[in-house]
Short mmCIF file of C-alpha atoms in Angstrom, two decimals:
data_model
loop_
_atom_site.label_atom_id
_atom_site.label_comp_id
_atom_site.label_asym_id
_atom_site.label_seq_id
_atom_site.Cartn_x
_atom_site.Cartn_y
_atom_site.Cartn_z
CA UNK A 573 -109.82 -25.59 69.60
CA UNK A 574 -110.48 -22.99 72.68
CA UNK A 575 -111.00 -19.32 72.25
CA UNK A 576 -107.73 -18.90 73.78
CA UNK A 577 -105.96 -21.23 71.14
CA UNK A 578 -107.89 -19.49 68.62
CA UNK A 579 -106.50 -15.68 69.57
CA UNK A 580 -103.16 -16.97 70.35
CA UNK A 581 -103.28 -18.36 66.47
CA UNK A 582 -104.88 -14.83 65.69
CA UNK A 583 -102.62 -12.58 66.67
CA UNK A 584 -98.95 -14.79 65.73
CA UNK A 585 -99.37 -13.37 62.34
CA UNK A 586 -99.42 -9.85 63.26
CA UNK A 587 -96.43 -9.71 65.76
CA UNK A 588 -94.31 -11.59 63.38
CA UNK A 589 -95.56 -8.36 60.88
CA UNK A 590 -94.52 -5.23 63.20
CA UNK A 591 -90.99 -7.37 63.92
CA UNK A 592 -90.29 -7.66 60.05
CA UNK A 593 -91.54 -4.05 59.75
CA UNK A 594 -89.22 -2.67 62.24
CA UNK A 595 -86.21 -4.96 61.28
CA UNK A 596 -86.80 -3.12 57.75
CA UNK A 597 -87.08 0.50 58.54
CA UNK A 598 -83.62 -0.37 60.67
CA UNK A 599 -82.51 -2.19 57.96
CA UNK A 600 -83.39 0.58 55.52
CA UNK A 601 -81.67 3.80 57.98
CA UNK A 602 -78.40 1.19 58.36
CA UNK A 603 -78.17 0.96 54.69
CA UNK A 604 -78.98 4.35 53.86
CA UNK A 605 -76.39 5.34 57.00
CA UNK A 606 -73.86 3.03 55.00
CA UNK A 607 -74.72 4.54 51.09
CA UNK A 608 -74.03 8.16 52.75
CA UNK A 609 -70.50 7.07 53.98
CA UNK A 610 -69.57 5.25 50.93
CA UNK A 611 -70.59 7.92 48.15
CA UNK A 612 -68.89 10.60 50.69
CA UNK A 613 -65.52 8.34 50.53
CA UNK A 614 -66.11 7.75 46.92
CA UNK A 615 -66.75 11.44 46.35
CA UNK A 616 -63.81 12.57 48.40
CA UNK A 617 -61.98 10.33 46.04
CA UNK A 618 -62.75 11.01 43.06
CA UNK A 619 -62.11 14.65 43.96
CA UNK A 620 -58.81 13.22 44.67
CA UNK A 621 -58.75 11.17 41.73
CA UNK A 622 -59.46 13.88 39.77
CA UNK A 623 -57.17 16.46 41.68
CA UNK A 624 -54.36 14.24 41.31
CA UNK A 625 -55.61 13.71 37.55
CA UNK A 626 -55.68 17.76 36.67
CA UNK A 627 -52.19 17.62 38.48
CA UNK A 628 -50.83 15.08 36.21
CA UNK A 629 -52.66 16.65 33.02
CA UNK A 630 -50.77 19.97 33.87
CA UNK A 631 -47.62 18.58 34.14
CA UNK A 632 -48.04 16.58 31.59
CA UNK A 633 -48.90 19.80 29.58
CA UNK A 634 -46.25 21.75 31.07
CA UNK A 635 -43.56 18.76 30.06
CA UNK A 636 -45.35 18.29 26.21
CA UNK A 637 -45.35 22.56 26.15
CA UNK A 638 -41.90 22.26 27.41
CA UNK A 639 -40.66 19.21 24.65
CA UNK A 640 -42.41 21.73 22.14
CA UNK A 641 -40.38 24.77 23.25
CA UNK A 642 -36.95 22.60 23.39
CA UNK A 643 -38.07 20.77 20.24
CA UNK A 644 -38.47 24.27 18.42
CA UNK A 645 -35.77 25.60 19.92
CA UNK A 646 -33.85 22.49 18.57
CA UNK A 647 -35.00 22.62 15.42
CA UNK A 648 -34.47 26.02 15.11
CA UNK A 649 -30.17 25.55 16.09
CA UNK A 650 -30.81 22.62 13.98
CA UNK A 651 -32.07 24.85 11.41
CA UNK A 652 -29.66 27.89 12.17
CA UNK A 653 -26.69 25.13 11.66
CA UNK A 654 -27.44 23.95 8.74
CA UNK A 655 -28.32 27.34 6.86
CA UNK A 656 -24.61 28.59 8.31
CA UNK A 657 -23.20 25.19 6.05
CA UNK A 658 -25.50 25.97 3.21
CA UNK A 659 -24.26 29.55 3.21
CA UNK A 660 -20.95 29.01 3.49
CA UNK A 661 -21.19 26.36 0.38
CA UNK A 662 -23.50 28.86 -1.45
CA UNK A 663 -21.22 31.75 -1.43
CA UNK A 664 -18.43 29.73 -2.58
CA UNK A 665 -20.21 28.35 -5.18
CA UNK A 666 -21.74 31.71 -5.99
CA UNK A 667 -18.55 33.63 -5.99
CA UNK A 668 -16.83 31.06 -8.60
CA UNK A 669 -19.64 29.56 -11.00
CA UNK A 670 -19.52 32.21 -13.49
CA UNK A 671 -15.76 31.05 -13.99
CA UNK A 672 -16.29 27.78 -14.57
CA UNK A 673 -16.99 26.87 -18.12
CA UNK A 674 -18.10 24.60 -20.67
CA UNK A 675 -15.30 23.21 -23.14
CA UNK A 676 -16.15 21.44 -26.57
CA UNK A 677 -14.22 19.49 -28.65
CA UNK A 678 -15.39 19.55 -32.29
CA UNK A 679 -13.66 17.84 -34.83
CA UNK A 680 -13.97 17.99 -38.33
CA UNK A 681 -15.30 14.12 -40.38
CA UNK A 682 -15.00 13.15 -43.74
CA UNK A 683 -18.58 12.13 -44.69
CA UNK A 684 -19.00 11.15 -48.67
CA UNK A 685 -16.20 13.37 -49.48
CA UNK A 686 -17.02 16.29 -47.74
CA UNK A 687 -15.37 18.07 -44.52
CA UNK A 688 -18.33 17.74 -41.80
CA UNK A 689 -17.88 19.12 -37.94
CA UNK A 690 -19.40 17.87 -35.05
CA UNK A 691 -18.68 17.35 -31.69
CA UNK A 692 -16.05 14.66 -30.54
CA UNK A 693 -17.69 11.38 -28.95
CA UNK A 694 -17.09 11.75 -24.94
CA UNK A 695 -15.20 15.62 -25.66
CA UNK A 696 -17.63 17.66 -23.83
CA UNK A 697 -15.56 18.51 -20.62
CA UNK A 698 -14.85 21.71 -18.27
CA UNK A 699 -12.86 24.27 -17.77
CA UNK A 700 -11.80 27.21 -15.48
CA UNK A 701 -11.25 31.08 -16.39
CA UNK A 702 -8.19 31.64 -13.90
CA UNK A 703 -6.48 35.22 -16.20
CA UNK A 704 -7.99 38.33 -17.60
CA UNK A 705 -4.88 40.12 -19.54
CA UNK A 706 -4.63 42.60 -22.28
CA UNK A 707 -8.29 41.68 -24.11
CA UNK A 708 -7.93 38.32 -23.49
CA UNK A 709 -9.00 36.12 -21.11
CA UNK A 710 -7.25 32.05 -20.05
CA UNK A 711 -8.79 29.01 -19.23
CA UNK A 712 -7.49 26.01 -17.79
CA UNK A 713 -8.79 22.42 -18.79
CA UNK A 714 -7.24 18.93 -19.37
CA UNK A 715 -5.04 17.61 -21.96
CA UNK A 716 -7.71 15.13 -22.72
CA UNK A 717 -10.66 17.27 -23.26
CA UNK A 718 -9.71 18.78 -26.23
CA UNK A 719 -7.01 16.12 -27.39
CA UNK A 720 -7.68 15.92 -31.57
CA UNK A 721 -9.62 18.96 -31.86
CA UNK A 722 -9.99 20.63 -34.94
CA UNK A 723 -11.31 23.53 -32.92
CA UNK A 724 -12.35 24.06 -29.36
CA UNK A 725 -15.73 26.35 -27.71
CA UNK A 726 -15.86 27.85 -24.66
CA UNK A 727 -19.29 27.57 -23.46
CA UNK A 728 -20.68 30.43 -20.27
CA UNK A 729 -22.96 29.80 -17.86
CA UNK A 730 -25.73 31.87 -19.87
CA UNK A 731 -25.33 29.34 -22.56
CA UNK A 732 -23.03 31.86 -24.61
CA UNK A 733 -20.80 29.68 -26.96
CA UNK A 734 -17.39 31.51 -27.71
CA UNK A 735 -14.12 29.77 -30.46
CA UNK A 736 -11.25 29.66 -27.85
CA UNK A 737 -7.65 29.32 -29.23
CA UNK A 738 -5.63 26.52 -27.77
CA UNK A 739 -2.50 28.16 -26.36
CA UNK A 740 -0.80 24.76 -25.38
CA UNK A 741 -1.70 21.42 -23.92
CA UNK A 742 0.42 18.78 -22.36
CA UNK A 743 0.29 14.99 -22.23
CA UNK A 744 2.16 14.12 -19.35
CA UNK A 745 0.38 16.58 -16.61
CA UNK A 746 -2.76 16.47 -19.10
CA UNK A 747 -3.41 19.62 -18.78
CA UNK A 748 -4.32 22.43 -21.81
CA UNK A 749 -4.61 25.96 -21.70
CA UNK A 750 -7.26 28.37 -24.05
CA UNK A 751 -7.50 31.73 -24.84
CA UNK A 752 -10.76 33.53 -25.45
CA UNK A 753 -11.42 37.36 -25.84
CA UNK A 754 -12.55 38.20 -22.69
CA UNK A 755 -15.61 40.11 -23.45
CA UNK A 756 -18.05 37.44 -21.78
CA UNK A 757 -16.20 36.70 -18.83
CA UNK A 758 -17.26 38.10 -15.49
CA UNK A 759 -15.19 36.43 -13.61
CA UNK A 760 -11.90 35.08 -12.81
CA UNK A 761 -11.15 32.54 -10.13
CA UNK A 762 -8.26 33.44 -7.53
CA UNK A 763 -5.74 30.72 -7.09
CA UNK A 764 -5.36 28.95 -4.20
CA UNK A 765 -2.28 27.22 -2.29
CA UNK A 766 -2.44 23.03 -2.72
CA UNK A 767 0.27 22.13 -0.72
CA UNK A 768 -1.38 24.09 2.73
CA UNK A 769 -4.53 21.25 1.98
CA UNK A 770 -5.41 19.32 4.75
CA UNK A 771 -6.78 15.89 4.66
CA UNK A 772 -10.33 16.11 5.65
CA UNK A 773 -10.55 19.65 4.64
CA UNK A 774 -14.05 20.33 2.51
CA UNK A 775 -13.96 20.74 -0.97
CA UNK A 776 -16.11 21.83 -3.67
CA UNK A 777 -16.28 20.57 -6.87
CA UNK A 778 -17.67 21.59 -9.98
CA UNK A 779 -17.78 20.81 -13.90
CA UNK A 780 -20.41 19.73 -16.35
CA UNK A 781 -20.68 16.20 -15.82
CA UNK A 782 -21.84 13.94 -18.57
CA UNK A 783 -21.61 17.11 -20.68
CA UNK A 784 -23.28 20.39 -20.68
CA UNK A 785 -26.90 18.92 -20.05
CA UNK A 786 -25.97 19.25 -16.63
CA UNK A 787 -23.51 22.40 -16.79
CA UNK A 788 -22.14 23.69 -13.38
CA UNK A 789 -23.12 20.55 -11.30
CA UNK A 790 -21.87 20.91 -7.70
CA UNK A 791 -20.75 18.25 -5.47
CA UNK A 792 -19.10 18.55 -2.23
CA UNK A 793 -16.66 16.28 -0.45
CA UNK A 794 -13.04 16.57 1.46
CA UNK A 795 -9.64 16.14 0.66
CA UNK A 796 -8.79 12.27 0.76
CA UNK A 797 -5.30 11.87 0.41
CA UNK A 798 -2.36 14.44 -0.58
CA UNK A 799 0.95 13.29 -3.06
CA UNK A 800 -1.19 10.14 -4.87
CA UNK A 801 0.90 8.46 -7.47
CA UNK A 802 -1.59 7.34 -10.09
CA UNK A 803 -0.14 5.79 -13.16
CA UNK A 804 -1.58 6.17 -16.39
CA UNK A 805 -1.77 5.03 -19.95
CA UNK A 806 -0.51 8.06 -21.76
CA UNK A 807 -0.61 5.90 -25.80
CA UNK A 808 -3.50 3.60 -24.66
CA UNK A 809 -1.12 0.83 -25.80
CA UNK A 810 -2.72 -1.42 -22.09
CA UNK A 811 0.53 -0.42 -20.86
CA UNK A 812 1.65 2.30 -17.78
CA UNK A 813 3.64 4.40 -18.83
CA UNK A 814 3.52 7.68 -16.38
CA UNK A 815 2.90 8.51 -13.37
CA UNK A 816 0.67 11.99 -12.03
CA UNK A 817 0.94 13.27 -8.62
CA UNK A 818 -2.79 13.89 -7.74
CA UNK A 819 -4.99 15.20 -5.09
CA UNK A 820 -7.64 12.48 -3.75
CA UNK A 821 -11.39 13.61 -3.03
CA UNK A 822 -14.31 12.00 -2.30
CA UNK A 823 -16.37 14.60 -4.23
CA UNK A 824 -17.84 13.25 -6.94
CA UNK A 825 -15.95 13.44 -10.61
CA UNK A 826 -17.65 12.14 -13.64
CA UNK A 827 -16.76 12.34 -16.99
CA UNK A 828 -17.58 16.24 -17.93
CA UNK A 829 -16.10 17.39 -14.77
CA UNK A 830 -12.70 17.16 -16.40
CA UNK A 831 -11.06 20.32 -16.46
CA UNK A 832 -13.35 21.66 -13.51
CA UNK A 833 -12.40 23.36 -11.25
CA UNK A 834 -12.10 21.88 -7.16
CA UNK A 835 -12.45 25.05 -4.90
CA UNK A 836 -11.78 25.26 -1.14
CA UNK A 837 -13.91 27.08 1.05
CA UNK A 838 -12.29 30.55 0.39
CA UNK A 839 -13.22 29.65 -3.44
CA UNK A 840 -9.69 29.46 -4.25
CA UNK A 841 -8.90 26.75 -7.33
CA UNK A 842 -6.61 24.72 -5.36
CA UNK A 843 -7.22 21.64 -8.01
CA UNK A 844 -8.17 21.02 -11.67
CA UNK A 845 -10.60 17.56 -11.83
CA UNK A 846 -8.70 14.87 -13.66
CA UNK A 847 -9.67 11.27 -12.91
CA UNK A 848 -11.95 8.80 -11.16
CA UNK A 849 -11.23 5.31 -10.39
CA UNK A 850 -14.42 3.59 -11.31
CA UNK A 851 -15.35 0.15 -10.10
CA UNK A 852 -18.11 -2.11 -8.49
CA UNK A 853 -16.23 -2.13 -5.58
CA UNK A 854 -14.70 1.37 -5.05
CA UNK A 855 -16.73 4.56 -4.64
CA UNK A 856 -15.87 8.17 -3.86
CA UNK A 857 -12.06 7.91 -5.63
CA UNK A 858 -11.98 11.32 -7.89
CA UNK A 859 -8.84 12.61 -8.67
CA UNK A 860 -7.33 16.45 -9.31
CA UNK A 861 -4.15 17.90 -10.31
CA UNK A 862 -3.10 20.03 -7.48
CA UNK A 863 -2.50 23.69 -8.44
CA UNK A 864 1.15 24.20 -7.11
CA UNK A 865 2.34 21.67 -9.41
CA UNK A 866 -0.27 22.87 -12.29
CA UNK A 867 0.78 26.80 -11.91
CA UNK A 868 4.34 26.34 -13.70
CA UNK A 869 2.65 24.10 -16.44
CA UNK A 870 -0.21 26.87 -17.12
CA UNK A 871 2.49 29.10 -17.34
CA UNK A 872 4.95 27.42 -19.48
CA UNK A 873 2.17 27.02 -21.81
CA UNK A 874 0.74 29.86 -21.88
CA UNK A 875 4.39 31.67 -22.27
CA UNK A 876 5.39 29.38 -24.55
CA UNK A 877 2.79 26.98 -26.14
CA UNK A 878 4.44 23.49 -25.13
CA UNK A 879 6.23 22.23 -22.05
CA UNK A 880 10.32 22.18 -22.72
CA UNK A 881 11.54 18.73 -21.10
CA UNK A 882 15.12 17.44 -21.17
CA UNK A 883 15.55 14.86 -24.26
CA UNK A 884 17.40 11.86 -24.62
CA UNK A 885 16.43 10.54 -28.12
CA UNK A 886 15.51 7.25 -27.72
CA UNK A 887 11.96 4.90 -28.31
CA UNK A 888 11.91 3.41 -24.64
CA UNK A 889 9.86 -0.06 -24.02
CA UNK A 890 10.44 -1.96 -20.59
CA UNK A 891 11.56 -4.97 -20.16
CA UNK A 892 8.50 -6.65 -18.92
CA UNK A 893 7.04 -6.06 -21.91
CA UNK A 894 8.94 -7.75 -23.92
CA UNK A 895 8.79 -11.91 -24.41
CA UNK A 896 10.98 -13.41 -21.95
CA UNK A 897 11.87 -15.52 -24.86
CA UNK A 898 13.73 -12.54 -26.39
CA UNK A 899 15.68 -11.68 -22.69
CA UNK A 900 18.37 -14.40 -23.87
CA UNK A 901 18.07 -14.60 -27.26
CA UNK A 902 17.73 -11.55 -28.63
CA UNK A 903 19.08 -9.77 -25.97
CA UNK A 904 21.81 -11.99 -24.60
CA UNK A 905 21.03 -10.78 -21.01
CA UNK A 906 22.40 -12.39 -17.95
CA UNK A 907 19.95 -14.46 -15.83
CA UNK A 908 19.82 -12.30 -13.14
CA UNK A 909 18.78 -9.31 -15.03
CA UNK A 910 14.57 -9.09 -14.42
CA UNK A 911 13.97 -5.70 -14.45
CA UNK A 912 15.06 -2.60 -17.06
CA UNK A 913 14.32 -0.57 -20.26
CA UNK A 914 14.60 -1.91 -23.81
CA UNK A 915 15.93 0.73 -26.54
CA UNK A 916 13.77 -0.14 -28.97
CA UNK A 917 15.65 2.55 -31.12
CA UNK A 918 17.51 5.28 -31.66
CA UNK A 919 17.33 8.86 -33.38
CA UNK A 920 20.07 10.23 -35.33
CA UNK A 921 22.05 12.90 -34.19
CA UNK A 922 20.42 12.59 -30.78
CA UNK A 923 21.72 12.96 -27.63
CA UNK A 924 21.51 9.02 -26.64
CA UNK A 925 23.33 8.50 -30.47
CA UNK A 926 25.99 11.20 -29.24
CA UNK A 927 26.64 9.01 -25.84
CA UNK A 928 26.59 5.77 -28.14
CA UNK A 929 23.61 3.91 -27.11
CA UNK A 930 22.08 1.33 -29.56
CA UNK A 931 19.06 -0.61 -30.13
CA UNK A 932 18.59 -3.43 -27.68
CA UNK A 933 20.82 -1.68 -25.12
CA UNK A 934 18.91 -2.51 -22.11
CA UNK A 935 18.75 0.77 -19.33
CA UNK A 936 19.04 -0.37 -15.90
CA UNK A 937 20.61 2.82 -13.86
CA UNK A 938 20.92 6.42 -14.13
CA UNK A 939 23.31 7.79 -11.98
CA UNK A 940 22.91 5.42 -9.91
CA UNK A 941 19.79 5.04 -9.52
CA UNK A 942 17.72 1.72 -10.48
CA UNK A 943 15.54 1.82 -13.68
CA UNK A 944 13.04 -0.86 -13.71
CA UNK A 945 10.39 0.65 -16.56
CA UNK A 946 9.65 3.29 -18.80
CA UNK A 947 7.50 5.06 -16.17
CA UNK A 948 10.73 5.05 -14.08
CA UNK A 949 12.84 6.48 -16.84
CA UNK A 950 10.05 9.19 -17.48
CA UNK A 951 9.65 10.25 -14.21
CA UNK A 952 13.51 10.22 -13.34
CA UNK A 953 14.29 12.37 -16.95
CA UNK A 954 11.42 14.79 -16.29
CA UNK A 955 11.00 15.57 -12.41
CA UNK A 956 15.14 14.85 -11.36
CA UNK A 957 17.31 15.84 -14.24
CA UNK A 958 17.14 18.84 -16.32
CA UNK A 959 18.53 20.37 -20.02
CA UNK A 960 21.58 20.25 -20.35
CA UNK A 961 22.78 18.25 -17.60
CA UNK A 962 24.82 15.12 -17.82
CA UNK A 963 23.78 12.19 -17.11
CA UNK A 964 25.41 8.49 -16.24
CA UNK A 965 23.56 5.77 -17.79
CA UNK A 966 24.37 2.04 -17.19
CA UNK A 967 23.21 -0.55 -19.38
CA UNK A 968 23.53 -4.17 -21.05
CA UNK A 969 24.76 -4.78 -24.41
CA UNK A 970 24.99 -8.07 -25.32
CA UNK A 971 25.17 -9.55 -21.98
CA UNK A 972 28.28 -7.03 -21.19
CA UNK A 973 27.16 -4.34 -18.57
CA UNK A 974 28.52 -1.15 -19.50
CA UNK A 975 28.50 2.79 -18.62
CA UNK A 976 28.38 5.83 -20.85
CA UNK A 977 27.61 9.71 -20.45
CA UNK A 978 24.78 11.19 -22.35
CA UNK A 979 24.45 15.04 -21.92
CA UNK A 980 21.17 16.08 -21.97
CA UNK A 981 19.39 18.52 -24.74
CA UNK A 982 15.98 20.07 -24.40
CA UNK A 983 12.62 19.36 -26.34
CA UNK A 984 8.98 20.89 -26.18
CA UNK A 985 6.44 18.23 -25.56
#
């Protein structure tokens, strides 16, 4: 190899050196030209990022600050709303509880020869204090409550226990009415008007239901229905035989509540609890005897002691009720007679002896109009005729239709 060769071989080595050096440092400014762009754009964004971020956050703030101001305000209409309701239902109930009352039945047992008193099974019921007069004071309850007492309490909110006379009671609008001295009462409840009810109007009931474990329970529904027709099992003989004109509710009546008192929202007694119709399938069916048609009862009883009803002197069973074997038979009646009232007899010197009905006469109009039970005979005698009016009674008598006047006396039930 020449010298020449030799240098040439030499020095290859060390140009290819300064051309990689030089390509580097470019390299290097390029790339460090190209990191100072891209972390200026990525700074610039993420200022942006963030920017848009803190915008978001605030509004986000603003809207959840916002939610919280119209969710407080909200709540606090919400709350405002419902403490108007609860008011309104605490001041009724606050103006009348004192004058609702406990009612006991106790009756006296013969136990090993001795005269024992205790409480009737299922007697515990309620009552209302609706009159403050001359010392004493009246309450209101049902027939039922205090049906075969040998003596009746009135039991106070403050647990007092009082003996309350029993003025009257009757079976048909089962209602009673007591007299107590008056020195424990602090309150009277004001009457209301029944028939100016609407449906759907709120009501307030309240009693001692299940007895006085629970005294002066409050429940709170609406009027239901107006002018019910419920009929009833006055003898609990399995048969209807009377019909009461009721108020419907959907507040709740158990047993205890009977004789309670159902108060509108002015706390007027505009009903006297009654009834429930209790079933599997039914719910919210409670019952009350409206006040306008209680009022003249309360005071016929309370003036009087018993209910004076016109009387017709006869033991009335319907038709229905009797074997269909007996319809020919016994009866002689004509095929097409279905429907009627059996007399199943007679009292002497009665008004029905008078007109010269017999037993097994068979009822099937009163002045015209068609009797097809005993409930329809009831209702006809005791809510369309009156003492002392004549009446026009057609009937069978051995298969012979016939017609006769009866004139109408009066009797207290």
């Amino acid at each position: 190899m020449s010298y020449d060769d030799q240098n040439e071989h030499n020095q290859t080595p060390k140009s290819k050196s300064n051309k990689s050096w030089l390509i580097g440092v470019v390299g290097a400014v390029i790339g460090s030209i190209i990191m100072f762009i891209l972390l200026t754009s990525f700074t610039d964004m993420n200022m942006t990022l963030d920017e848009s971020n803190d915008t978001n956050n605030t509004e986000e703030t603003e809207n959840a600050n916002s939610e919280d101001s119209q969710g407080q305000s909200g709540n606090s209409n919400s709350e405002n709303v419902n403490v108007d309701i609860s008011t309104q239902t605490t001041e009724v109930v606050d103006s009348v509880s004192n004058a609702i009352v406990g009612v006991v039945n106790i009756q006296e047992q013969n136990i090993f020869g001795r005269q024992q008193q205790e409480s009737g099974q299922g007697s515990t019921g309620s009552g209302v204090v609706y009159k403050e007069q001359d010392g004493s004071a009246y309450v209101v309850t049902n027939h039922h409550v205090i049906e075969g007492a040998s003596s009746v309490e009135v039991v106070f909110q403050d647990e007092t226990q009082v003996e309350a006379e029993v003025v009257g009671s009757d079976m048909y609008t089962d209602l009673a009415v007591l007299r107590i001295d008056n020195e424990h009462v602090s309150e009277v409840i004001e009457l209301g008007q029944s028939d100016s009810l609407d449906v759907g109007e709120p009501v307030v009931a309240i009693g001692n239901p299940l007895g006085l474990q629970f005294a002066g329970s409050v429940t709170k529904g609406v009027v239901s229905g107006k002018d019910r027709l419920i009929p009833v099992d006055l003898n609990e003989d399995g048969t209807k035989d009377w019909q009461m004109e009721v108020l419907q509710t959907d507040a709740a009546i158990n047993p205890g509540n009977s004789g309670g008192a159902l108060v509108n929202m002015k706390g007027q007694l505009v009903g006297i609890n009654s009834m429930k119709i209790s079933s599997a399938q039914l719910e919210g069916l409670g019952f009350a005897i409206p006040i306008g048609s209680a009022k003249p009862i309360m005071d016929e009883l309370e003036a009087d002691g018993a209910v004076t009803r016109p009387y017709v002197g006869i033991s009335p069973m319907s038709l229905a009720d009797v074997p269909k074997y007996h319809w020919q038979n016994t009866l002689n009646l004509p095929e097409d007679v279905q429907k009627g009232v059996v007399v199943a007899s007679v009292e002497n010197m009665s008004p029905a002896a008078q007109g010269g009905l017999e037993q097994y006469d068979v009822i099937v109009e009163i002045d015209g109009q068609s009797i097809e039970n005993v409930l329809q005979l009831r209702q006809y005698l005791y809510n369309e005729a009156e003492a002392g009016q004549d009446i026009n009674v057609t009937y069978y008598r051995n298969g012979e239709q016939q017609e006769t006047t009866i004139s109408l006396t009066s009797q207290e039930f």
